[in-house]
Amino acid sequence: MAIADDLRRQITSGDLVAGAVLPSEADLAGSYGVSRVTVRKALELLRSEGLIGSRQGFGWFVAVPVVRRSLATLSTIEADLAAQGREPVRKVLSFRFRDPEVEGGDELEVVRVNLADGQPFALVTVWCPAELGRSLSRDDVEGATFYDLLPNELAAVDQTIRAAVADERDAEVLGIPVGSPLLVALRVSRDVDGQAFLRAEHRFPAHLTEFVTS
């Protein structure tokens, strides 16, 4: 089947990387000049070969191992990726101190994208009290985790997970269509005295990660 052959070639050559979202069935049908029924048969064939997958509300994507993140232990994205043989990298998109007169708090705000094997895996925003953040630089937070950089001893994490859909910023940074399902983890890190010293929002494309506990 010509469509399956062409998509298979793009996947095996690396033109379509693991986790990449494929065009919609309608767009593929238009590109190849065939019916959606024909496109669906080609996609189902590639799925049977383990090359692509699909999720409700997300569409088709190049197959990639889902990263399982435990809710029963304290762990970072980098540690979870490394444990599954993936190469973790942080890329800082924004590093600024928020104006307490305008934005309600004197704190450092860092926005970054976490990469897995060079591909976007999560969009993360971290907020740190200014008295702690003023000792940090952009290079510091790109090269190491806040847990490694700050003197505070991590003792507990409060975490809330909810569903969301990708907005335009999510779509641009994470390489997914607007409206794609996301898993959003809101995390508050506390020290041994129970004081919160970090807040963070992690936005994950729903086809790349899942949270587990026992």
mmCIF file with all atom_site columns, C-alpha atoms in Angstrom:
data_model
loop_
_atom_site.group_PDB
_atom_site.id
_atom_site.type_symbol
_atom_site.label_atom_id
_atom_site.label_alt_id
_atom_site.label_comp_id
_atom_site.label_asym_id
_atom_site.label_entity_id
_atom_site.label_seq_id
_atom_site.pdbx_PDB_ins_code
_atom_site.Cartn_x
_atom_site.Cartn_y
_atom_site.Cartn_z
_atom_site.occupancy
_atom_site.B_iso_or_equiv
_atom_site.pdbx_formal_charge
_atom_site.auth_seq_id
_atom_site.auth_comp_id
_atom_site.auth_asym_id
_atom_site.auth_atom_id
_atom_site.pdbx_PDB_model_num
ATOM 1   C CA . MET A 1 1   ? 0.000   0.000  0.000  1.00 0.00 ? 1   MET A CA 1
ATOM 2   C CA . ALA A 1 2   ? 1.616   3.225  -1.225 1.00 0.00 ? 2   ALA A CA 1
ATOM 3   C CA . ILE A 1 3   ? 0.478   5.419  1.688  1.00 0.00 ? 3   ILE A CA 1
ATOM 4   C CA . ALA A 1 4   ? 1.703   2.953  4.291  1.00 0.00 ? 4   ALA A CA 1
ATOM 5   C CA . ASP A 1 5   ? 4.982   2.535  2.417  1.00 0.00 ? 5   ASP A CA 1
ATOM 6   C CA . ASP A 1 6   ? 5.577   6.295  2.304  1.00 0.00 ? 6   ASP A CA 1
ATOM 7   C CA . LEU A 1 7   ? 4.762   6.856  5.975  1.00 0.00 ? 7   LEU A CA 1
ATOM 8   C CA . ARG A 1 8   ? 6.846   3.822  6.957  1.00 0.00 ? 8   ARG A CA 1
ATOM 9   C CA . ARG A 1 9   ? 9.793   5.265  5.032  1.00 0.00 ? 9   ARG A CA 1
ATOM 10  C CA . GLN A 1 10  ? 9.421   8.636  6.800  1.00 0.00 ? 10  GLN A CA 1
ATOM 11  C CA . ILE A 1 11  ? 9.345   6.911  10.187 1.00 0.00 ? 11  ILE A CA 1
ATOM 12  C CA . THR A 1 12  ? 12.283  4.580  9.619  1.00 0.00 ? 12  THR A CA 1
ATOM 13  C CA . SER A 1 13  ? 14.388  7.372  8.089  1.00 0.00 ? 13  SER A CA 1
ATOM 14  C CA . GLY A 1 14  ? 13.742  9.660  11.042 1.00 0.00 ? 14  GLY A CA 1
ATOM 15  C CA . ASP A 1 15  ? 11.815  12.267 9.058  1.00 0.00 ? 15  ASP A CA 1
ATOM 16  C CA . LEU A 1 16  ? 8.936   11.480 11.423 1.00 0.00 ? 16  LEU A CA 1
ATOM 17  C CA . VAL A 1 17  ? 10.403  11.130 14.920 1.00 0.00 ? 17  VAL A CA 1
ATOM 18  C CA . ALA A 1 18  ? 9.052   9.120  17.833 1.00 0.00 ? 18  ALA A CA 1
ATOM 19  C CA . GLY A 1 19  ? 6.094   10.898 19.407 1.00 0.00 ? 19  GLY A CA 1
ATOM 20  C CA . ALA A 1 20  ? 5.475   13.129 16.391 1.00 0.00 ? 20  ALA A CA 1
ATOM 21  C CA . VAL A 1 21  ? 1.798   13.732 15.659 1.00 0.00 ? 21  VAL A CA 1
ATOM 22  C CA . LEU A 1 22  ? 0.690   12.744 12.159 1.00 0.00 ? 22  LEU A CA 1
ATOM 23  C CA . PRO A 1 23  ? -1.585  14.946 10.042 1.00 0.00 ? 23  PRO A CA 1
ATOM 24  C CA . SER A 1 24  ? -5.289  14.252 10.455 1.00 0.00 ? 24  SER A CA 1
ATOM 25  C CA . GLU A 1 25  ? -6.912  11.524 8.377  1.00 0.00 ? 25  GLU A CA 1
ATOM 26  C CA . ALA A 1 26  ? -8.651  14.217 6.332  1.00 0.00 ? 26  ALA A CA 1
ATOM 27  C CA . ASP A 1 27  ? -5.356  16.020 5.675  1.00 0.00 ? 27  ASP A CA 1
ATOM 28  C CA . LEU A 1 28  ? -3.641  12.765 4.715  1.00 0.00 ? 28  LEU A CA 1
ATOM 29  C CA . ALA A 1 29  ? -6.490  11.910 2.372  1.00 0.00 ? 29  ALA A CA 1
ATOM 30  C CA . GLY A 1 30  ? -6.115  15.287 0.693  1.00 0.00 ? 30  GLY A CA 1
ATOM 31  C CA . SER A 1 31  ? -2.322  14.995 0.451  1.00 0.00 ? 31  SER A CA 1
ATOM 32  C CA . TYR A 1 32  ? -2.419  11.550 -1.136 1.00 0.00 ? 32  TYR A CA 1
ATOM 33  C CA . GLY A 1 33  ? -5.572  12.121 -3.181 1.00 0.00 ? 33  GLY A CA 1
ATOM 34  C CA . VAL A 1 34  ? -7.422  9.135  -1.729 1.00 0.00 ? 34  VAL A CA 1
ATOM 35  C CA . SER A 1 35  ? -10.437 8.506  0.487  1.00 0.00 ? 35  SER A CA 1
ATOM 36  C CA . ARG A 1 36  ? -10.325 8.537  4.285  1.00 0.00 ? 36  ARG A CA 1
ATOM 37  C CA . VAL A 1 37  ? -11.204 4.841  4.201  1.00 0.00 ? 37  VAL A CA 1
ATOM 38  C CA . THR A 1 38  ? -7.985  4.147  2.290  1.00 0.00 ? 38  THR A CA 1
ATOM 39  C CA . VAL A 1 39  ? -6.000  6.310  4.705  1.00 0.00 ? 39  VAL A CA 1
ATOM 40  C CA . ARG A 1 40  ? -7.495  4.510  7.699  1.00 0.00 ? 40  ARG A CA 1
ATOM 41  C CA . LYS A 1 41  ? -6.496  1.110  6.253  1.00 0.00 ? 41  LYS A CA 1
ATOM 42  C CA . ALA A 1 42  ? -2.912  2.332  5.810  1.00 0.00 ? 42  ALA A CA 1
ATOM 43  C CA . LEU A 1 43  ? -2.794  3.678  9.362  1.00 0.00 ? 43  LEU A CA 1
ATOM 44  C CA . GLU A 1 44  ? -4.230  0.495  10.824 1.00 0.00 ? 44  GLU A CA 1
ATOM 45  C CA . LEU A 1 45  ? -1.567  -1.489 8.943  1.00 0.00 ? 45  LEU A CA 1
ATOM 46  C CA . LEU A 1 46  ? 1.202   0.658  10.436 1.00 0.00 ? 46  LEU A CA 1
ATOM 47  C CA . ARG A 1 47  ? -0.358  0.321  13.880 1.00 0.00 ? 47  ARG A CA 1
ATOM 48  C CA . SER A 1 48  ? -0.338  -3.473 13.514 1.00 0.00 ? 48  SER A CA 1
ATOM 49  C CA . GLU A 1 49  ? 3.405   -3.203 12.822 1.00 0.00 ? 49  GLU A CA 1
ATOM 50  C CA . GLY A 1 50  ? 3.908   -1.188 16.002 1.00 0.00 ? 50  GLY A CA 1
ATOM 51  C CA . LEU A 1 51  ? 5.056   1.922  14.131 1.00 0.00 ? 51  LEU A CA 1
ATOM 52  C CA . ILE A 1 52  ? 2.222   4.264  15.094 1.00 0.00 ? 52  ILE A CA 1
ATOM 53  C CA . GLY A 1 53  ? -0.473  4.569  17.731 1.00 0.00 ? 53  GLY A CA 1
ATOM 54  C CA . SER A 1 54  ? -3.588  6.619  18.405 1.00 0.00 ? 54  SER A CA 1
ATOM 55  C CA . ARG A 1 55  ? -5.513  8.054  21.328 1.00 0.00 ? 55  ARG A CA 1
ATOM 56  C CA . GLN A 1 56  ? -9.029  9.396  21.555 1.00 0.00 ? 56  GLN A CA 1
ATOM 57  C CA . GLY A 1 57  ? -9.029  13.134 21.023 1.00 0.00 ? 57  GLY A CA 1
ATOM 58  C CA . PHE A 1 58  ? -5.387  13.148 19.950 1.00 0.00 ? 58  PHE A CA 1
ATOM 59  C CA . GLY A 1 59  ? -5.215  11.382 16.613 1.00 0.00 ? 59  GLY A CA 1
ATOM 60  C CA . TRP A 1 60  ? -2.341  9.343  15.220 1.00 0.00 ? 60  TRP A CA 1
ATOM 61  C CA . PHE A 1 61  ? 1.288   9.628  16.284 1.00 0.00 ? 61  PHE A CA 1
ATOM 62  C CA . VAL A 1 62  ? 4.591   7.845  15.732 1.00 0.00 ? 62  VAL A CA 1
ATOM 63  C CA . ALA A 1 63  ? 4.897   5.134  18.374 1.00 0.00 ? 63  ALA A CA 1
ATOM 64  C CA . VAL A 1 64  ? 6.964   6.020  21.429 1.00 0.00 ? 64  VAL A CA 1
ATOM 65  C CA . PRO A 1 65  ? 7.372   4.275  24.801 1.00 0.00 ? 65  PRO A CA 1
ATOM 66  C CA . VAL A 1 66  ? 5.062   5.903  27.336 1.00 0.00 ? 66  VAL A CA 1
ATOM 67  C CA . VAL A 1 67  ? 6.960   7.241  30.358 1.00 0.00 ? 67  VAL A CA 1
ATOM 68  C CA . ARG A 1 68  ? 5.362   5.926  33.540 1.00 0.00 ? 68  ARG A CA 1
ATOM 69  C CA . ARG A 1 69  ? 5.695   8.336  36.471 1.00 0.00 ? 69  ARG A CA 1
ATOM 70  C CA . SER A 1 70  ? 5.078   6.993  39.961 1.00 0.00 ? 70  SER A CA 1
ATOM 71  C CA . LEU A 1 71  ? 2.936   8.996  42.366 1.00 0.00 ? 71  LEU A CA 1
ATOM 72  C CA . ALA A 1 72  ? 4.246   6.940  45.286 1.00 0.00 ? 72  ALA A CA 1
ATOM 73  C CA . THR A 1 73  ? 7.822   8.295  45.155 1.00 0.00 ? 73  THR A CA 1
ATOM 74  C CA . LEU A 1 74  ? 9.507   11.699 44.867 1.00 0.00 ? 74  LEU A CA 1
ATOM 75  C CA . SER A 1 75  ? 11.188  11.940 41.489 1.00 0.00 ? 75  SER A CA 1
ATOM 76  C CA . THR A 1 76  ? 12.121  14.424 38.768 1.00 0.00 ? 76  THR A CA 1
ATOM 77  C CA . ILE A 1 77  ? 11.325  14.284 35.057 1.00 0.00 ? 77  ILE A CA 1
ATOM 78  C CA . GLU A 1 78  ? 15.034  13.835 34.371 1.00 0.00 ? 78  GLU A CA 1
ATOM 79  C CA . ALA A 1 79  ? 15.300  10.836 36.692 1.00 0.00 ? 79  ALA A CA 1
ATOM 80  C CA . ASP A 1 80  ? 12.201  9.178  35.268 1.00 0.00 ? 80  ASP A CA 1
ATOM 81  C CA . LEU A 1 81  ? 13.403  9.615  31.686 1.00 0.00 ? 81  LEU A CA 1
ATOM 82  C CA . ALA A 1 82  ? 16.905  8.371  32.468 1.00 0.00 ? 82  ALA A CA 1
ATOM 83  C CA . ALA A 1 83  ? 15.490  5.321  34.253 1.00 0.00 ? 83  ALA A CA 1
ATOM 84  C CA . GLN A 1 84  ? 13.759  4.342  31.016 1.00 0.00 ? 84  GLN A CA 1
ATOM 85  C CA . GLY A 1 85  ? 16.850  4.815  28.876 1.00 0.00 ? 85  GLY A CA 1
ATOM 86  C CA . ARG A 1 86  ? 15.796  8.204  27.467 1.00 0.00 ? 86  ARG A CA 1
ATOM 87  C CA . GLU A 1 87  ? 18.136  11.198 27.235 1.00 0.00 ? 87  GLU A CA 1
ATOM 88  C CA . PRO A 1 88  ? 16.751  14.103 29.318 1.00 0.00 ? 88  PRO A CA 1
ATOM 89  C CA . VAL A 1 89  ? 17.584  17.721 28.480 1.00 0.00 ? 89  VAL A CA 1
ATOM 90  C CA . ARG A 1 90  ? 16.213  21.018 29.842 1.00 0.00 ? 90  ARG A CA 1
ATOM 91  C CA . LYS A 1 91  ? 15.861  24.125 27.675 1.00 0.00 ? 91  LYS A CA 1
ATOM 92  C CA . VAL A 1 92  ? 14.968  27.354 29.490 1.00 0.00 ? 92  VAL A CA 1
ATOM 93  C CA . LEU A 1 93  ? 12.475  29.520 27.591 1.00 0.00 ? 93  LEU A CA 1
ATOM 94  C CA . SER A 1 94  ? 12.049  32.301 30.151 1.00 0.00 ? 94  SER A CA 1
ATOM 95  C CA . PHE A 1 95  ? 13.906  33.401 33.308 1.00 0.00 ? 95  PHE A CA 1
ATOM 96  C CA . ARG A 1 96  ? 12.529  36.425 35.167 1.00 0.00 ? 96  ARG A CA 1
ATOM 97  C CA . PHE A 1 97  ? 11.673  37.883 38.540 1.00 0.00 ? 97  PHE A CA 1
ATOM 98  C CA . ARG A 1 98  ? 8.006   38.740 38.816 1.00 0.00 ? 98  ARG A CA 1
ATOM 99  C CA . ASP A 1 99  ? 7.109   42.262 39.936 1.00 0.00 ? 99  ASP A CA 1
ATOM 100 C CA . PRO A 1 100 ? 5.357   42.018 43.326 1.00 0.00 ? 100 PRO A CA 1
ATOM 101 C CA . GLU A 1 101 ? 3.572   45.330 42.727 1.00 0.00 ? 101 GLU A CA 1
ATOM 102 C CA . VAL A 1 102 ? 2.004   44.066 39.500 1.00 0.00 ? 102 VAL A CA 1
ATOM 103 C CA . GLU A 1 103 ? 1.865   40.280 39.707 1.00 0.00 ? 103 GLU A CA 1
ATOM 104 C CA . GLY A 1 104 ? 1.308   39.571 43.373 1.00 0.00 ? 104 GLY A CA 1
ATOM 105 C CA . GLY A 1 105 ? 4.593   38.049 44.491 1.00 0.00 ? 105 GLY A CA 1
ATOM 106 C CA . ASP A 1 106 ? 8.328   38.665 44.599 1.00 0.00 ? 106 ASP A CA 1
ATOM 107 C CA . GLU A 1 107 ? 9.561   35.408 43.112 1.00 0.00 ? 107 GLU A CA 1
ATOM 108 C CA . LEU A 1 108 ? 11.627  33.876 40.353 1.00 0.00 ? 108 LEU A CA 1
ATOM 109 C CA . GLU A 1 109 ? 9.641   32.374 37.478 1.00 0.00 ? 109 GLU A CA 1
ATOM 110 C CA . VAL A 1 110 ? 11.354  29.912 35.128 1.00 0.00 ? 110 VAL A CA 1
ATOM 111 C CA . VAL A 1 111 ? 9.638   28.456 32.077 1.00 0.00 ? 111 VAL A CA 1
ATOM 112 C CA . ARG A 1 112 ? 11.348  25.528 30.381 1.00 0.00 ? 112 ARG A CA 1
ATOM 113 C CA . VAL A 1 113 ? 10.706  22.678 28.021 1.00 0.00 ? 113 VAL A CA 1
ATOM 114 C CA . ASN A 1 114 ? 11.949  19.232 28.991 1.00 0.00 ? 114 ASN A CA 1
ATOM 115 C CA . LEU A 1 115 ? 13.174  17.130 26.084 1.00 0.00 ? 115 LEU A CA 1
ATOM 116 C CA . ALA A 1 116 ? 13.334  13.352 25.802 1.00 0.00 ? 116 ALA A CA 1
ATOM 117 C CA . ASP A 1 117 ? 15.803  12.150 23.164 1.00 0.00 ? 117 ASP A CA 1
ATOM 118 C CA . GLY A 1 118 ? 15.687  15.626 21.657 1.00 0.00 ? 118 GLY A CA 1
ATOM 119 C CA . GLN A 1 119 ? 11.890  15.813 21.414 1.00 0.00 ? 119 GLN A CA 1
ATOM 120 C CA . PRO A 1 120 ? 9.543   17.962 23.551 1.00 0.00 ? 120 PRO A CA 1
ATOM 121 C CA . PHE A 1 121 ? 8.212   15.999 26.508 1.00 0.00 ? 121 PHE A CA 1
ATOM 122 C CA . ALA A 1 122 ? 6.862   18.587 28.977 1.00 0.00 ? 122 ALA A CA 1
ATOM 123 C CA . LEU A 1 123 ? 6.323   22.317 29.339 1.00 0.00 ? 123 LEU A CA 1
ATOM 124 C CA . VAL A 1 124 ? 7.229   23.294 32.897 1.00 0.00 ? 124 VAL A CA 1
ATOM 125 C CA . THR A 1 125 ? 6.860   26.529 34.858 1.00 0.00 ? 125 THR A CA 1
ATOM 126 C CA . VAL A 1 126 ? 8.585   26.779 38.252 1.00 0.00 ? 126 VAL A CA 1
ATOM 127 C CA . TRP A 1 127 ? 8.153   29.526 40.850 1.00 0.00 ? 127 TRP A CA 1
ATOM 128 C CA . CYS A 1 128 ? 10.761  30.043 43.562 1.00 0.00 ? 128 CYS A CA 1
ATOM 129 C CA . PRO A 1 129 ? 10.809  32.658 46.377 1.00 0.00 ? 129 PRO A CA 1
ATOM 130 C CA . ALA A 1 130 ? 13.028  35.590 45.427 1.00 0.00 ? 130 ALA A CA 1
ATOM 131 C CA . GLU A 1 131 ? 15.284  35.171 48.462 1.00 0.00 ? 131 GLU A CA 1
ATOM 132 C CA . LEU A 1 132 ? 16.231  31.736 47.139 1.00 0.00 ? 132 LEU A CA 1
ATOM 133 C CA . GLY A 1 133 ? 16.104  32.504 43.433 1.00 0.00 ? 133 GLY A CA 1
ATOM 134 C CA . ARG A 1 134 ? 18.428  35.512 43.476 1.00 0.00 ? 134 ARG A CA 1
ATOM 135 C CA . SER A 1 135 ? 21.421  33.204 43.897 1.00 0.00 ? 135 SER A CA 1
ATOM 136 C CA . LEU A 1 136 ? 20.540  31.392 40.640 1.00 0.00 ? 136 LEU A CA 1
ATOM 137 C CA . SER A 1 137 ? 21.275  32.150 37.005 1.00 0.00 ? 137 SER A CA 1
ATOM 138 C CA . ARG A 1 138 ? 19.609  31.051 33.785 1.00 0.00 ? 138 ARG A CA 1
ATOM 139 C CA . ASP A 1 139 ? 22.548  28.711 33.128 1.00 0.00 ? 139 ASP A CA 1
ATOM 140 C CA . ASP A 1 140 ? 22.157  27.217 36.611 1.00 0.00 ? 140 ASP A CA 1
ATOM 141 C CA . VAL A 1 141 ? 18.530  26.196 36.116 1.00 0.00 ? 141 VAL A CA 1
ATOM 142 C CA . GLU A 1 142 ? 19.192  24.911 32.619 1.00 0.00 ? 142 GLU A CA 1
ATOM 143 C CA . GLY A 1 143 ? 22.041  22.723 33.811 1.00 0.00 ? 143 GLY A CA 1
ATOM 144 C CA . ALA A 1 144 ? 20.604  21.275 37.024 1.00 0.00 ? 144 ALA A CA 1
ATOM 145 C CA . THR A 1 145 ? 17.328  20.746 38.873 1.00 0.00 ? 145 THR A CA 1
ATOM 146 C CA . PHE A 1 146 ? 16.093  23.198 41.499 1.00 0.00 ? 146 PHE A CA 1
ATOM 147 C CA . TYR A 1 147 ? 16.354  20.376 44.040 1.00 0.00 ? 147 TYR A CA 1
ATOM 148 C CA . ASP A 1 148 ? 20.083  20.152 43.302 1.00 0.00 ? 148 ASP A CA 1
ATOM 149 C CA . LEU A 1 149 ? 20.607  23.910 43.319 1.00 0.00 ? 149 LEU A CA 1
ATOM 150 C CA . LEU A 1 150 ? 18.707  25.022 46.406 1.00 0.00 ? 150 LEU A CA 1
ATOM 151 C CA . PRO A 1 151 ? 19.842  24.392 49.997 1.00 0.00 ? 151 PRO A CA 1
ATOM 152 C CA . ASN A 1 152 ? 16.354  23.274 51.063 1.00 0.00 ? 152 ASN A CA 1
ATOM 153 C CA . GLU A 1 153 ? 16.006  19.579 51.870 1.00 0.00 ? 153 GLU A CA 1
ATOM 154 C CA . LEU A 1 154 ? 13.038  18.109 50.011 1.00 0.00 ? 154 LEU A CA 1
ATOM 155 C CA . ALA A 1 155 ? 10.754  16.245 52.409 1.00 0.00 ? 155 ALA A CA 1
ATOM 156 C CA . ALA A 1 156 ? 7.325   16.110 50.758 1.00 0.00 ? 156 ALA A CA 1
ATOM 157 C CA . VAL A 1 157 ? 5.439   17.038 47.619 1.00 0.00 ? 157 VAL A CA 1
ATOM 158 C CA . ASP A 1 158 ? 1.767   17.953 47.276 1.00 0.00 ? 158 ASP A CA 1
ATOM 159 C CA . GLN A 1 159 ? 0.634   17.120 43.766 1.00 0.00 ? 159 GLN A CA 1
ATOM 160 C CA . THR A 1 160 ? -2.641  17.665 41.933 1.00 0.00 ? 160 THR A CA 1
ATOM 161 C CA . ILE A 1 161 ? -3.206  16.196 38.475 1.00 0.00 ? 161 ILE A CA 1
ATOM 162 C CA . ARG A 1 162 ? -5.912  17.328 36.097 1.00 0.00 ? 162 ARG A CA 1
ATOM 163 C CA . ALA A 1 163 ? -6.837  17.065 32.448 1.00 0.00 ? 163 ALA A CA 1
ATOM 164 C CA . ALA A 1 164 ? -6.562  20.004 30.061 1.00 0.00 ? 164 ALA A CA 1
ATOM 165 C CA . VAL A 1 165 ? -6.321  20.772 26.357 1.00 0.00 ? 165 VAL A CA 1
ATOM 166 C CA . ALA A 1 166 ? -3.383  22.361 24.567 1.00 0.00 ? 166 ALA A CA 1
ATOM 167 C CA . ASP A 1 167 ? -3.552  26.083 23.894 1.00 0.00 ? 167 ASP A CA 1
ATOM 168 C CA . GLU A 1 168 ? -1.503  27.875 21.244 1.00 0.00 ? 168 GLU A CA 1
ATOM 169 C CA . ARG A 1 169 ? 1.589   28.140 23.452 1.00 0.00 ? 169 ARG A CA 1
ATOM 170 C CA . ASP A 1 170 ? 1.422   24.443 24.386 1.00 0.00 ? 170 ASP A CA 1
ATOM 171 C CA . ALA A 1 171 ? 1.023   23.514 20.739 1.00 0.00 ? 171 ALA A CA 1
ATOM 172 C CA . GLU A 1 172 ? 4.004   25.614 19.630 1.00 0.00 ? 172 GLU A CA 1
ATOM 173 C CA . VAL A 1 173 ? 6.376   24.417 22.349 1.00 0.00 ? 173 VAL A CA 1
ATOM 174 C CA . LEU A 1 174 ? 5.325   20.765 22.476 1.00 0.00 ? 174 LEU A CA 1
ATOM 175 C CA . GLY A 1 175 ? 4.760   20.242 18.753 1.00 0.00 ? 175 GLY A CA 1
ATOM 176 C CA . ILE A 1 176 ? 1.156   19.093 19.075 1.00 0.00 ? 176 ILE A CA 1
ATOM 177 C CA . PRO A 1 177 ? -2.127  20.344 17.612 1.00 0.00 ? 177 PRO A CA 1
ATOM 178 C CA . VAL A 1 178 ? -4.138  22.971 19.481 1.00 0.00 ? 178 VAL A CA 1
ATOM 179 C CA . GLY A 1 179 ? -6.819  21.186 21.490 1.00 0.00 ? 179 GLY A CA 1
ATOM 180 C CA . SER A 1 180 ? -4.748  18.048 22.093 1.00 0.00 ? 180 SER A CA 1
ATOM 181 C CA . PRO A 1 181 ? -5.308  16.442 25.519 1.00 0.00 ? 181 PRO A CA 1
ATOM 182 C CA . LEU A 1 182 ? -2.777  17.218 28.233 1.00 0.00 ? 182 LEU A CA 1
ATOM 183 C CA . LEU A 1 183 ? -2.048  15.931 31.703 1.00 0.00 ? 183 LEU A CA 1
ATOM 184 C CA . VAL A 1 184 ? -1.274  18.868 34.000 1.00 0.00 ? 184 VAL A CA 1
ATOM 185 C CA . ALA A 1 185 ? 0.521   18.261 37.305 1.00 0.00 ? 185 ALA A CA 1
ATOM 186 C CA . LEU A 1 186 ? 0.539   21.085 39.860 1.00 0.00 ? 186 LEU A CA 1
ATOM 187 C CA . ARG A 1 187 ? 3.293   20.451 42.406 1.00 0.00 ? 187 ARG A CA 1
ATOM 188 C CA . VAL A 1 188 ? 4.214   22.137 45.694 1.00 0.00 ? 188 VAL A CA 1
ATOM 189 C CA . SER A 1 189 ? 7.544   21.045 47.210 1.00 0.00 ? 189 SER A CA 1
ATOM 190 C CA . ARG A 1 190 ? 8.028   21.303 50.982 1.00 0.00 ? 190 ARG A CA 1
ATOM 191 C CA . ASP A 1 191 ? 11.122  21.155 53.176 1.00 0.00 ? 191 ASP A CA 1
ATOM 192 C CA . VAL A 1 192 ? 11.587  19.293 56.480 1.00 0.00 ? 192 VAL A CA 1
ATOM 193 C CA . ASP A 1 193 ? 9.823   22.128 58.325 1.00 0.00 ? 193 ASP A CA 1
ATOM 194 C CA . GLY A 1 194 ? 6.785   21.811 56.084 1.00 0.00 ? 194 GLY A CA 1
ATOM 195 C CA . GLN A 1 195 ? 7.471   25.110 54.332 1.00 0.00 ? 195 GLN A CA 1
ATOM 196 C CA . ALA A 1 196 ? 6.754   25.394 50.615 1.00 0.00 ? 196 ALA A CA 1
ATOM 197 C CA . PHE A 1 197 ? 9.891   26.424 48.714 1.00 0.00 ? 197 PHE A CA 1
ATOM 198 C CA . LEU A 1 198 ? 8.924   25.564 45.127 1.00 0.00 ? 198 LEU A CA 1
ATOM 199 C CA . ARG A 1 199 ? 5.735   25.616 43.080 1.00 0.00 ? 199 ARG A CA 1
ATOM 200 C CA . ALA A 1 200 ? 5.567   24.107 39.615 1.00 0.00 ? 200 ALA A CA 1
ATOM 201 C CA . GLU A 1 201 ? 3.174   23.362 36.784 1.00 0.00 ? 201 GLU A CA 1
ATOM 202 C CA . HIS A 1 202 ? 4.048   20.476 34.446 1.00 0.00 ? 202 HIS A CA 1
ATOM 203 C CA . ARG A 1 203 ? 2.131   20.149 31.166 1.00 0.00 ? 203 ARG A CA 1
ATOM 204 C CA . PHE A 1 204 ? 2.497   16.751 29.458 1.00 0.00 ? 204 PHE A CA 1
ATOM 205 C CA . PRO A 1 205 ? 1.069   15.648 26.086 1.00 0.00 ? 205 PRO A CA 1
ATOM 206 C CA . ALA A 1 206 ? -1.269  12.824 27.080 1.00 0.00 ? 206 ALA A CA 1
ATOM 207 C CA . HIS A 1 207 ? 0.231   10.317 24.633 1.00 0.00 ? 207 HIS A CA 1
ATOM 208 C CA . LEU A 1 208 ? 3.731   10.569 26.139 1.00 0.00 ? 208 LEU A CA 1
ATOM 209 C CA . THR A 1 209 ? 3.250   9.942  29.858 1.00 0.00 ? 209 THR A CA 1
ATOM 210 C CA . GLU A 1 210 ? 1.017   8.344  32.455 1.00 0.00 ? 210 GLU A CA 1
ATOM 211 C CA . PHE A 1 211 ? 0.890   8.475  36.238 1.00 0.00 ? 211 PHE A CA 1
ATOM 212 C CA . VAL A 1 212 ? 0.775   5.274  38.272 1.00 0.00 ? 212 VAL A CA 1
ATOM 213 C CA . THR A 1 213 ? 0.508   4.386  41.952 1.00 0.00 ? 213 THR A CA 1
ATOM 214 C CA . SER A 1 214 ? -0.056  1.404  44.182 1.00 0.00 ? 214 SER A CA 1
#
